[in-house]
XYZ file of C-alpha atoms in Angstrom:
627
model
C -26.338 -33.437 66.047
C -25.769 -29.590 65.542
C -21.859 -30.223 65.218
C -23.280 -32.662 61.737
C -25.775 -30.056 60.570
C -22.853 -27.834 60.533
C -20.439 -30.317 58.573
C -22.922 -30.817 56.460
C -23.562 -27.577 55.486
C -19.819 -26.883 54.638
C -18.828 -30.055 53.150
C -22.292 -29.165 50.896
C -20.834 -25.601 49.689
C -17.423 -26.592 49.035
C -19.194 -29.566 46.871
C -21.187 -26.639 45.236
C -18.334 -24.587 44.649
C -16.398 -27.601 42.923
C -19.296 -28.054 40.949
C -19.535 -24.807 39.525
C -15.677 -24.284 38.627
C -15.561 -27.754 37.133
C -19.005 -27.027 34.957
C -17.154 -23.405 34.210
C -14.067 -24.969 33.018
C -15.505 -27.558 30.665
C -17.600 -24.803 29.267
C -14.927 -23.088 29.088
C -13.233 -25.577 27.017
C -15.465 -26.144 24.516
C -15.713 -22.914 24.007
C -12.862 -23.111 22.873
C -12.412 -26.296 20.867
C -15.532 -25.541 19.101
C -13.664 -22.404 16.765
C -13.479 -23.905 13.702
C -13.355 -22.658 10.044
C -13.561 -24.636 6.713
C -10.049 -24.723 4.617
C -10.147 -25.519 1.180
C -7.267 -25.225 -1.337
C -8.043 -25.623 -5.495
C -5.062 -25.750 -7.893
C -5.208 -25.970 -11.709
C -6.036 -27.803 -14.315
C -2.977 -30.687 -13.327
C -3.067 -30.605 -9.634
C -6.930 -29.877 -9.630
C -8.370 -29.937 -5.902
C -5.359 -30.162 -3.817
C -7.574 -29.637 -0.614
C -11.635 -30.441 -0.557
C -13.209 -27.945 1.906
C -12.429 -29.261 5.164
C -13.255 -28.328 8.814
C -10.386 -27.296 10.928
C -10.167 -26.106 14.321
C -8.638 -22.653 14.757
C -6.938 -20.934 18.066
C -7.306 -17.746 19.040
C -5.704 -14.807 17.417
C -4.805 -17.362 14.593
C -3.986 -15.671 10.800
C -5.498 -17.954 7.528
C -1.294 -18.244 6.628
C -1.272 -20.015 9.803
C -3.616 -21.877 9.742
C -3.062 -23.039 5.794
C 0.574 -23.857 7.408
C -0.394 -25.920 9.474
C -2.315 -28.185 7.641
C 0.372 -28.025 5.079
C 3.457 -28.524 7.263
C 5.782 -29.232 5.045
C 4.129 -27.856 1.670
C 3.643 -23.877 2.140
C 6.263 -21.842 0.429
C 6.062 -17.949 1.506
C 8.214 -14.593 0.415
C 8.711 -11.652 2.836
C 7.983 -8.113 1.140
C 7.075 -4.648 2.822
C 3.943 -5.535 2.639
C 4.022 -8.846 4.582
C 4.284 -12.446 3.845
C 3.077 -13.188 0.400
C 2.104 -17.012 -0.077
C 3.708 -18.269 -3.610
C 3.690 -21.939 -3.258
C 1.033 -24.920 -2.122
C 1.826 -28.237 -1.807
C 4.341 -28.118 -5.109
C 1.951 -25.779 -6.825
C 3.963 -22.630 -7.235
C 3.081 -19.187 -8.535
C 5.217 -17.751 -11.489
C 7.289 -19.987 -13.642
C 5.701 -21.601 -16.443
C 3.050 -18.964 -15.454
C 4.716 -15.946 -14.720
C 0.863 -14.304 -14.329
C 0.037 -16.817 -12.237
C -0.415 -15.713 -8.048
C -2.793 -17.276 -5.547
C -5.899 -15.826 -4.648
C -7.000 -15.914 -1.058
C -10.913 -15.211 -0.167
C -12.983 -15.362 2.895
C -16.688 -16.462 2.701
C -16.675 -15.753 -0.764
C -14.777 -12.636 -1.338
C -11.454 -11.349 -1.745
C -9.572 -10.686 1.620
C -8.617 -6.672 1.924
C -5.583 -8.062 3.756
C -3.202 -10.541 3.112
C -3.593 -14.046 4.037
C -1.041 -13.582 6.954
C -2.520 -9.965 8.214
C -5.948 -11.517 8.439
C -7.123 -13.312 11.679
C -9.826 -15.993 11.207
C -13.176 -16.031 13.165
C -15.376 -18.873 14.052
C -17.325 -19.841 10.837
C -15.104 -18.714 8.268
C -15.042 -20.336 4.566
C -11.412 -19.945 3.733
C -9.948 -20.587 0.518
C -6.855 -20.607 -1.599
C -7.215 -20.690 -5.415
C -4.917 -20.960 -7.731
C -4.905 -18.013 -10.706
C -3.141 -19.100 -13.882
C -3.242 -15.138 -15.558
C -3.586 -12.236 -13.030
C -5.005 -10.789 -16.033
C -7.917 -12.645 -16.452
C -8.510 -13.494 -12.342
C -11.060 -15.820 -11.240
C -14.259 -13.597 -12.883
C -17.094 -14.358 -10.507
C -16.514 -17.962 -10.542
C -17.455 -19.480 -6.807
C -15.434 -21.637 -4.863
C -17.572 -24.366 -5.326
C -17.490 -23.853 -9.409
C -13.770 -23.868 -9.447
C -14.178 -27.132 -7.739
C -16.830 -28.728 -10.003
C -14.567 -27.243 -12.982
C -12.040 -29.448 -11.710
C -14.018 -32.922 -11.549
C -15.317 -32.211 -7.972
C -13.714 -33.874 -4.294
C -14.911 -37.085 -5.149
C -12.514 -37.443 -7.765
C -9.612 -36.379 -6.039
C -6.387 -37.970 -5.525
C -5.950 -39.627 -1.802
C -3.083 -37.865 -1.435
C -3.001 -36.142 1.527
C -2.026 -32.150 2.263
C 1.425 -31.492 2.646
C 3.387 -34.922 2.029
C 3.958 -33.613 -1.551
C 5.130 -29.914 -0.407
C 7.514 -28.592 -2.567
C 11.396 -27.216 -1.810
C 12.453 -24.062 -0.988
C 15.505 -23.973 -3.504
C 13.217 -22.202 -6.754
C 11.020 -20.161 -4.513
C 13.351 -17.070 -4.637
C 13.852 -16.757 -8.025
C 12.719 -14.987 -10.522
C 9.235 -14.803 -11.716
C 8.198 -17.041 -9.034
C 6.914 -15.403 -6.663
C 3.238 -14.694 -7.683
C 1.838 -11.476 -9.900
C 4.629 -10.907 -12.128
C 6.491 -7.493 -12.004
C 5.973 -6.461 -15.495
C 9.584 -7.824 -16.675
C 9.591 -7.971 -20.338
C 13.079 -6.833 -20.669
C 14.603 -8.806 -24.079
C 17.987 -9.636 -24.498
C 19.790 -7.811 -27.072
C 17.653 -4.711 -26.676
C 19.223 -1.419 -25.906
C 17.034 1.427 -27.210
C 17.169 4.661 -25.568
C 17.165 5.396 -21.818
C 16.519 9.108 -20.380
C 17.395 10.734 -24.344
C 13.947 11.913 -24.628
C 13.199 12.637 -20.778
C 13.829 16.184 -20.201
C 11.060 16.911 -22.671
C 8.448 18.925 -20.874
C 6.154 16.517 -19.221
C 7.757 13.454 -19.228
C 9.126 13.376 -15.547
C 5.736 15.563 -13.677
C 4.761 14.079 -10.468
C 1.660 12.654 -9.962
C -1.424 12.897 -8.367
C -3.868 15.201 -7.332
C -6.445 15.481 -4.422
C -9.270 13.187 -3.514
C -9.825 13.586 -0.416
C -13.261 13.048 0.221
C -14.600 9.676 1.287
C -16.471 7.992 -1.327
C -14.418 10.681 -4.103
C -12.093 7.687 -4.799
C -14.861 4.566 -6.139
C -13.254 2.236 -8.011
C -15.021 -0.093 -8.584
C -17.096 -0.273 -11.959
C -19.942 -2.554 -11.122
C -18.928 -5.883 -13.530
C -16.796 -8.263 -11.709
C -14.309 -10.701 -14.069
C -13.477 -8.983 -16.781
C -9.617 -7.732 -17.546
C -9.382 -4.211 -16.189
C -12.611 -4.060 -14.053
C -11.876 -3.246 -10.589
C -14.845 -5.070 -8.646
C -15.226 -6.587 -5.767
C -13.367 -10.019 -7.415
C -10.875 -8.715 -9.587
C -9.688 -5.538 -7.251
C -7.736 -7.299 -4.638
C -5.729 -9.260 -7.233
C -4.513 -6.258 -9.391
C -3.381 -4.732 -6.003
C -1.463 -7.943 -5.081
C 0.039 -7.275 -8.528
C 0.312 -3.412 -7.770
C 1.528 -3.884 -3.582
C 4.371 -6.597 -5.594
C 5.637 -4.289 -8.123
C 5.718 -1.301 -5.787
C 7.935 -3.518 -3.590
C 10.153 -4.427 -6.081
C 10.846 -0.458 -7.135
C 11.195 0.684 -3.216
C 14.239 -2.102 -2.647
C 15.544 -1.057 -5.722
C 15.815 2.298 -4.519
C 16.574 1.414 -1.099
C 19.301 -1.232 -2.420
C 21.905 1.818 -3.979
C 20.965 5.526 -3.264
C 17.656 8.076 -3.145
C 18.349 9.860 -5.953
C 15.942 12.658 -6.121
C 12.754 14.221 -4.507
C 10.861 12.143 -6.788
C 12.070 8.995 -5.183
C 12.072 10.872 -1.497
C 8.397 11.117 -1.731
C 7.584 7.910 -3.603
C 9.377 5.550 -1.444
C 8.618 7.246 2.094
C 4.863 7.364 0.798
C 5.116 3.708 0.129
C 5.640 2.945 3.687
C 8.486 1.283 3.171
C 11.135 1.127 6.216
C 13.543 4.130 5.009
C 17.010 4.608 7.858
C 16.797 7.664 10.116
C 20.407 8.190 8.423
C 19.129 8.112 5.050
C 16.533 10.833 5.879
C 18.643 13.176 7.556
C 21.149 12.921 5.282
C 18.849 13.905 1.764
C 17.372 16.356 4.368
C 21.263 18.321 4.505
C 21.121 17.779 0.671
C 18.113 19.870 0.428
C 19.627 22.586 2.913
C 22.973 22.737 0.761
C 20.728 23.040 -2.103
C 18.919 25.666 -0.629
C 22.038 27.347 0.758
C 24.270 27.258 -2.527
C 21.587 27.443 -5.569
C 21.774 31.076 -6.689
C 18.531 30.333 -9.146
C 16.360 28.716 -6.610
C 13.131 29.090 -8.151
C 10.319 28.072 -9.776
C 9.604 24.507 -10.284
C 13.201 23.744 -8.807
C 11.938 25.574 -5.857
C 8.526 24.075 -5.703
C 9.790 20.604 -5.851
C 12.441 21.459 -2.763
C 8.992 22.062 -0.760
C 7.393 19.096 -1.342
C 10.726 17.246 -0.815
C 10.854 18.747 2.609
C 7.755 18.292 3.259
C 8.083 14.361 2.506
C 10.685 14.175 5.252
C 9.166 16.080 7.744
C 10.547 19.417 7.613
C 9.244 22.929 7.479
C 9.656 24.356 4.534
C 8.550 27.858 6.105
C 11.304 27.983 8.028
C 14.536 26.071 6.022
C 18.141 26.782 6.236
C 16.911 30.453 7.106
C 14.413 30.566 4.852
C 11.077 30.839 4.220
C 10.385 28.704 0.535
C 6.843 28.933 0.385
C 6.842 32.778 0.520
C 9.425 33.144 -2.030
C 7.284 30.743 -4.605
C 4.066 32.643 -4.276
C 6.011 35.934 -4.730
C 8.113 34.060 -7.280
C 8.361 36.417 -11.009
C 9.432 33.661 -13.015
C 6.625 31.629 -12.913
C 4.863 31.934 -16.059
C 4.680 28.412 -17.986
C 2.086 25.829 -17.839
C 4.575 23.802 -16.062
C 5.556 26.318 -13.430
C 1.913 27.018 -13.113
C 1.495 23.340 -12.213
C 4.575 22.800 -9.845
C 3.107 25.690 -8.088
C -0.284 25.147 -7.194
C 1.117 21.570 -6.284
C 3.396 22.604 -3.444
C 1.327 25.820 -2.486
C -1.158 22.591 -1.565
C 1.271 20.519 -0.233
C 0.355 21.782 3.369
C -2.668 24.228 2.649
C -0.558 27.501 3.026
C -2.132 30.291 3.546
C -1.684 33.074 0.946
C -2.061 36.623 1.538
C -3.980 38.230 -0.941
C -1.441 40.981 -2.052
C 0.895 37.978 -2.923
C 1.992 37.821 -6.996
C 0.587 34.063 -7.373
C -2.535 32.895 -5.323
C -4.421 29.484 -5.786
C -7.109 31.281 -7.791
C -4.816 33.157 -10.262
C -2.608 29.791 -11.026
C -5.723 28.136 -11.188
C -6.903 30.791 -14.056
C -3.650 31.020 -15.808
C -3.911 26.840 -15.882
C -7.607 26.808 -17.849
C -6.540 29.323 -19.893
C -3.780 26.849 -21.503
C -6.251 24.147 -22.320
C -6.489 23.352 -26.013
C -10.087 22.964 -28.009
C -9.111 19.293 -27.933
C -9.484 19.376 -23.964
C -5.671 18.822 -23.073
C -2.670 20.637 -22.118
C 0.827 20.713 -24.002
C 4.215 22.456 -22.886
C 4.521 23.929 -26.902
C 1.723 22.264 -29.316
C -1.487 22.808 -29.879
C -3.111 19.763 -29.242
C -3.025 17.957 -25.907
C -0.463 15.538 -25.012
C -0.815 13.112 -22.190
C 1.837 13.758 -20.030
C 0.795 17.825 -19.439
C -2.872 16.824 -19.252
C -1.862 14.100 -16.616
C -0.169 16.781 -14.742
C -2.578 19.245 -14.628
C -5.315 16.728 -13.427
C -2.834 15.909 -10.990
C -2.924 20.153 -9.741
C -6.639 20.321 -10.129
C -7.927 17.714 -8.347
C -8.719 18.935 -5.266
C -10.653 21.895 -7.148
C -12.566 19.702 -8.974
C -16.005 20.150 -7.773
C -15.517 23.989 -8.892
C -17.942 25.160 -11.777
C -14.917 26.359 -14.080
C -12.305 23.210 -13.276
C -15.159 20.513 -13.890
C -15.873 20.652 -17.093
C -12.139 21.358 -17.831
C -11.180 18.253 -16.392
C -13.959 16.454 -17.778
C -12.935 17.230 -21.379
C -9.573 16.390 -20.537
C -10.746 13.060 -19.394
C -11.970 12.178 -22.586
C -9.026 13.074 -24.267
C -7.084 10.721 -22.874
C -9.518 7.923 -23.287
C -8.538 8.914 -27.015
C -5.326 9.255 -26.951
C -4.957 5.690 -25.270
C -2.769 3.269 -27.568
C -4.195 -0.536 -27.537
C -1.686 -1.650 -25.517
C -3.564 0.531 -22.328
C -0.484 2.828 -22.820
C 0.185 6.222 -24.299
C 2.734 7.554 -26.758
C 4.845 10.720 -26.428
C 6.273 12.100 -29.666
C 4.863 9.180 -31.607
C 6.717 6.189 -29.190
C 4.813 4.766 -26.583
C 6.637 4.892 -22.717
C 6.795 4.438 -18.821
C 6.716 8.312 -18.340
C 3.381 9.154 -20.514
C 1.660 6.144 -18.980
C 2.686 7.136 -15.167
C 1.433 10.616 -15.635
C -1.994 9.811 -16.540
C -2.325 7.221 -13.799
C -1.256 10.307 -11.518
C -3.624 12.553 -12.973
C -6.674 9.627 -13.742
C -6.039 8.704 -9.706
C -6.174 11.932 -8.321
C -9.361 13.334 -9.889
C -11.634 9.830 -8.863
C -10.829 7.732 -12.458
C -9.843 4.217 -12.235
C -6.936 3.768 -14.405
C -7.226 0.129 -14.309
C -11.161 0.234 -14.987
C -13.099 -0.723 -18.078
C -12.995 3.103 -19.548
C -9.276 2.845 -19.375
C -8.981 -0.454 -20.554
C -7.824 -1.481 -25.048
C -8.016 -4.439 -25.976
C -8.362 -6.567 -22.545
C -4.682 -4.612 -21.364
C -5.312 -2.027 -18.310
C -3.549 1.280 -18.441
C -1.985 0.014 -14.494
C -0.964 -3.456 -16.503
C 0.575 -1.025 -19.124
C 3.159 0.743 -16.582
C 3.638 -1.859 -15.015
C 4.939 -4.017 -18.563
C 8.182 -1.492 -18.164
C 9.612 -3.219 -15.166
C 12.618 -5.011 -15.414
C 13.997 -8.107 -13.292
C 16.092 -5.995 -10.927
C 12.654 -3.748 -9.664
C 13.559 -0.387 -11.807
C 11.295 0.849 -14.921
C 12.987 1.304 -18.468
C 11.346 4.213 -20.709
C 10.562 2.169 -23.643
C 9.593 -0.890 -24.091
C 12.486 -1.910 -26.465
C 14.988 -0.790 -23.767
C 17.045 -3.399 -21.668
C 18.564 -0.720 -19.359
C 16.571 1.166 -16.920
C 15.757 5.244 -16.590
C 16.325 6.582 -13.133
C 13.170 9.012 -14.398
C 10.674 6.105 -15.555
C 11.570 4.233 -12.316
C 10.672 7.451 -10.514
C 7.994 8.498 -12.009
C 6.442 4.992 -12.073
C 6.880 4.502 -8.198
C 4.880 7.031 -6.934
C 2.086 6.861 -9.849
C 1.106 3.106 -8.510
C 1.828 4.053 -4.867
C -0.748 6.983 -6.061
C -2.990 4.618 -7.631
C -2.486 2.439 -4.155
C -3.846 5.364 -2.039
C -6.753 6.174 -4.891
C -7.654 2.442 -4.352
C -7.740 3.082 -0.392
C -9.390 6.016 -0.776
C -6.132 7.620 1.364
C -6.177 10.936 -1.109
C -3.200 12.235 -2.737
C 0.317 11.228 -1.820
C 1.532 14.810 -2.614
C -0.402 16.312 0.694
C 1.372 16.348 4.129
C -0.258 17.383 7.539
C 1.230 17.418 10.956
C 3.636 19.733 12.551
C 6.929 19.718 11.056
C 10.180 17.898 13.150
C 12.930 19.941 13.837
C 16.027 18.611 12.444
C 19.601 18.849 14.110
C 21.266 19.668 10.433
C 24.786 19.112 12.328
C 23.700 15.571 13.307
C 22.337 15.131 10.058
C 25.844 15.916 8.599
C 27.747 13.624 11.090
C 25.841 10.857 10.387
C 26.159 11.265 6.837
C 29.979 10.970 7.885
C 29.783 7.914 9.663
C 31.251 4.599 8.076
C 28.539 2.896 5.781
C 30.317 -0.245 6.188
C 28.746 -0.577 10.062
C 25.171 -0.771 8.739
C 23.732 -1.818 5.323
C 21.280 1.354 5.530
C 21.575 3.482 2.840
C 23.558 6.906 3.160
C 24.530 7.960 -0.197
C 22.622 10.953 -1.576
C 22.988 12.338 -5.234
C 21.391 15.785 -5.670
C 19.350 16.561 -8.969
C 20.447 19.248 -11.186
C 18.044 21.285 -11.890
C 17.739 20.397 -15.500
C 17.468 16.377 -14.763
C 13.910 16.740 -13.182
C 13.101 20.307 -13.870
C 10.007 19.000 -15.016
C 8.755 16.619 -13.060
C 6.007 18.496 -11.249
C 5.476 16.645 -7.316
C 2.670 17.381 -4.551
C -0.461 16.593 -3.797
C -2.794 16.150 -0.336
C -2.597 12.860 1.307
C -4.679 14.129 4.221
C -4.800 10.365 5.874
C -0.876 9.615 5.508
C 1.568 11.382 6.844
C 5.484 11.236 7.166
C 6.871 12.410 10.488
C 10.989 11.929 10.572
C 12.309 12.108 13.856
C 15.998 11.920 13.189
C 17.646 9.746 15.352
C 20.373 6.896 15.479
C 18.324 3.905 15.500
C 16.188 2.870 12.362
C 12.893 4.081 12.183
C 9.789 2.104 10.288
C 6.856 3.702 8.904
C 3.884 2.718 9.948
C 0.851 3.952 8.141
C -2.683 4.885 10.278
C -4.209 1.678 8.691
C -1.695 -0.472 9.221
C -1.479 0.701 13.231
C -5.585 0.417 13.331
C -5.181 -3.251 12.416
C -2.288 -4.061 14.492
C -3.871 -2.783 17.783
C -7.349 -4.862 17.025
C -6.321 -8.281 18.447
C -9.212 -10.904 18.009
C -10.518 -12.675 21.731
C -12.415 -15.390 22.397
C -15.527 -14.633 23.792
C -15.771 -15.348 27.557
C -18.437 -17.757 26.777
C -18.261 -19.621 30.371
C -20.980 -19.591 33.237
C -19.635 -16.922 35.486
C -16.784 -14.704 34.875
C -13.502 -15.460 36.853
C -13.681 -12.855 39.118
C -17.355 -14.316 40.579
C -15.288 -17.472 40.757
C -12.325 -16.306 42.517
C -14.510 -14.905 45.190
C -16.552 -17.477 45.781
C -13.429 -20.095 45.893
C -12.442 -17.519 48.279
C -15.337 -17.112 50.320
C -15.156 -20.650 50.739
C -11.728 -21.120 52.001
C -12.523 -18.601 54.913
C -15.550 -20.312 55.872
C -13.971 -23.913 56.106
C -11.030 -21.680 58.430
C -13.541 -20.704 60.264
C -15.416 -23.961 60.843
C -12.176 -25.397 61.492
C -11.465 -22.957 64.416
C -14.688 -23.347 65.682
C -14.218 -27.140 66.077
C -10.915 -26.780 67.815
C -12.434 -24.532 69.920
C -15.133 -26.716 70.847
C -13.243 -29.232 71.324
C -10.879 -27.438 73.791
């Protein structure tokens, strides 16, 4: 009778313990199968609602891309850019073509994703939708999801077809104009007005942007949602689509020949773009030969070498035997409003310090800058009424002094210049003729100091002062200085580059693109020159580097503080990709499911275990007894 009591108990427990991992594992289960979100996918006014909002169940660490692919299996039609995956095609609905404006929005509960559709990982209880946007221009206003659906006679009314049996080819999906927001190609045959003839006019080739560094310095948005060239909560994800596509399209353009000057250094490492270790070190040798060679070294030639070195890296303190930064503040021939501004810019690049017996300090450039402004409230190389270029410039050297009582009100007034001065096209002229270089300078300048040049006080006639610049891109991903020009201008496409990437940090409140931090990287210059040597034909990376004259972008001031971005080049042989803090931040947060079940595996694992010894030991015991 004891000998059953004892069975009993055991054959009870291990019951119990069956019980328990069975009861865990179908919890377990559902857990899981119960992660659902709802789909739905509205075209236009042909295809209408290609998918009614629809309940699908999700896995874990799933993207909306993937999710959208697989209920469109054979239907989804995608384009790989720095930035990602960019979605240009549902079903046989594809973005670009007869509606080169045209893109597709994606939203989650109701507002425009931050990320991309194939960066963002969906949760439990998600709304996600795909709309279709006929004019990037105009955007979806604050029409709902469920609007957009009534516009379009509702899911009742829909065609039986189902998703993805009508998906469309791959063969169009590369070409031109298809592939979402367009690039601002309005190149016209026939049309070959000047290129760079008027670009080595004071001003017309500055660099860009100035310091906002302060969280919450950088708002953009302006409070009314829909409207062409408000940057709310609707309408600002969609002009960066547009903005993130055309800054792609200038980087491989860049990337696809040579880097042809520190302009395009800074602009296309600040990008994040992927930019060869070899092409790096070898514009870093460049810089040393310049440095080495250049009898005249000074001034804003030798202000932009700082912020050139900076961009890749290196110390400019201590380069090629030198130290650059001490020979600019001591430097006599800075005395022009330009000089004054290439100055201040790289003296900022990395917050030198300046000893106070030095010819030029921060306070003294500062002085000599406000003393240049005209009654009108701008800045001109020669004139006496502002131009846009110089007063871009200087807002771009300012900016991180704008809180001061003497630079507000100068900036202010200069401000409302512009606003003036802006042609109804959203652009700006330079010697009567509107172009790519005025128009990137005041986005540098508008950006750095907190002013949304895309918003409504920057905005004539329904056409942004961002859609402006971005009108002077041609097919091939370069920027042509006027608009009746069919070739490009190495400065416009310069110049342009790092103004949106400028505008791109403004918008992610990242500061100024002109502002490195970090220790430098020491740089084997003798590697540097080797690899330079090495045959191009083993790797597609690009090696070539032509060196500026001095009188090609004497004038193009470049720096600024970018206090949350930083480029550290560690030369090397392999290829090296930038990775920017927020895109590491939202690689490393991976998405779990909860561990929704009874009791956590380890309680089960010891209890399974506990188990096993004690039907051992009841085993032995028997045997024993039975001996």
């Amino acid at each position: 009778m004891r000998q059953l009591k004892k069975w009993m108990i055991v054959s009870l427990t291990a019951m119990l313990l069956v019980a328990v991992s069975f009861v865990n594992t179908v919890h377990t289960v559902f857990a899981e199968t119960a992660n659902t979100i709802t789909l739905a996918v509205v075209g236009d006014a042909e295809r209408k609602v290609i998918l009614c909002p629809k309940e699908v169940a999700v896995q874990p660490d799933e993207t909306a891309l993937d999710v959208l692919k697989r209920e469109f299996p054979n239907g989804i039609v995608t384009e790989q850019s720095s930035f990602g995956e960019y979605l240009t095609g549902v079903d046989g609905l594809l973005s670009g073509g007869e509606n080169p404006n045209s893109y597709w929005s994606f939203e989650v509960n109701g507002a425009a994703a931050n990320v991309g559709a194939d960066a963002y990982k969906v949760r439990s209880g998600d709304t996600v939708a795909f709309r279709y946007v006929t004019d990037w221009n105009v955007g979806l206003g604050n029409k709902t999801l469920e609007e957009s659906i009534a516009e379009l006679g509702g899911c009742e009314e829909q065609s039986p077809d189902q998703p993805g049996q009508s998906g469309p080819t791959d063969g169009n999906s590369e070409q031109p104009g298809q592939s979402g927001p367009t690039d601002g190609n309005s190149e016209q045959p026939g049309q070959s007005g000047p290129t760079d003839g008027n670009s080595e006019q004071p001003g017309q080739s500055g660099p860009t942007d100035g310091n906002s560094e302060q969280p919450g310095q950088t708002d953009p948005t302006d409070g009314e949602s829909g409207q062409p060239g408000k940057t709310d909560e609707d309408s600002a994800p969609v002009l960066m689509e547009s903005v993130n596509k055309t800054i792609d399209n200038a980087v491989q353009f860049m990337l696809s020949r040579e880097l042809q000057s520190d302009w395009e250094v800074i602009g296309v490492l600040q990008s994040a773009a992927a930019v060869s270790d070899k092409a790096k070190a070898t514009y870093l040798k460049s810089l040393e030969d310049r440095v080495n060679t250049s009898a005249r070294l000074n001034n804003m030639a030798l202000a932009r070498t700082i912020l050139a070195i900076n961009a890749l890296g290196a110390d400019p303190t201590d380069f090629a035997g030198q130290n650059l930064v001490s020979k600019l503040y001591n430097d006599e021939t800075v005395g022009s409003i330009n000089s004054y501004i290439y100055a201040l810019l790289a003296l900022d690049s990395k917050d030198y310090e300046i000893p106070s017996d030095a010819k030029w300090t921060r306070d003294s450039l500062i002085s000599e800058i406000l003393k240049e402004q005209h009654a009108d409230g701008g800045w001109s190389f020669s004139s006496e009424t502002g131009d846009p270029d110089m007063t871009g410039m200087v807002l771009t050297a300012l900016a991180p002094y704008k809180s001061r009582a003497e630079v507000k009100p100068a900036i202010d007034n200069a401000v409302s210049l512009l606003k003036t001065l802006q042609t109804s096209n959203g652009g700006y002229e330079s010697d009567g003729v509107e172009n790519a270089n005025s128009a990137a300078q005041v986005v540098t300048g508008l950006a750095a100091v907190g002013v949304d040049p895309a918003g409504s006080e920057f905005t004539k006639d329904g056409h942004t002062l961002i859609q402006n610049l971005q009108s002077f891109q041609l097919s091939d991903g370069s920027f042509k200085w006027l608009s009746t020009d069919s070739e490009s201008s190495s400065l416009a496409s310069e110049q342009a580059l790092y103004a949106l990437v400028q505008y791109k940090f403004y918008r992610e409140g990242k500061g100024s693109i002109f502002h490195w931090t970090g220790n430098p990287v020491s740089v084997d210059n003798g590697s540097a020159e080797e690899t330079a040597s090495e045959d191009s034909e083993s790797s597609n990376e690009v090696v070539t580097v032509v060196t500026e004259s001095p009188a090609a972008s004497a004038e193009a001031p470049s720096t600024e503080n970018n206090t949350d971005t930083e480029e550290i080049v560690t030369v090397s042989s392999s290829k090296e990709t930038t990775t920017t803090p927020a895109s590491a931040a939202s690689a490393s947060k991976k998405q779990k499911l909860p561990d929704t079940a009874m009791f956590g595996t380890e309680t089960i694992v010891m209890t399974a275990a506990g188990a096993v010894l004690m039907t051992a030991g009841a085993i032995l015991w028997r045997r024993k007894k039975a001996a």
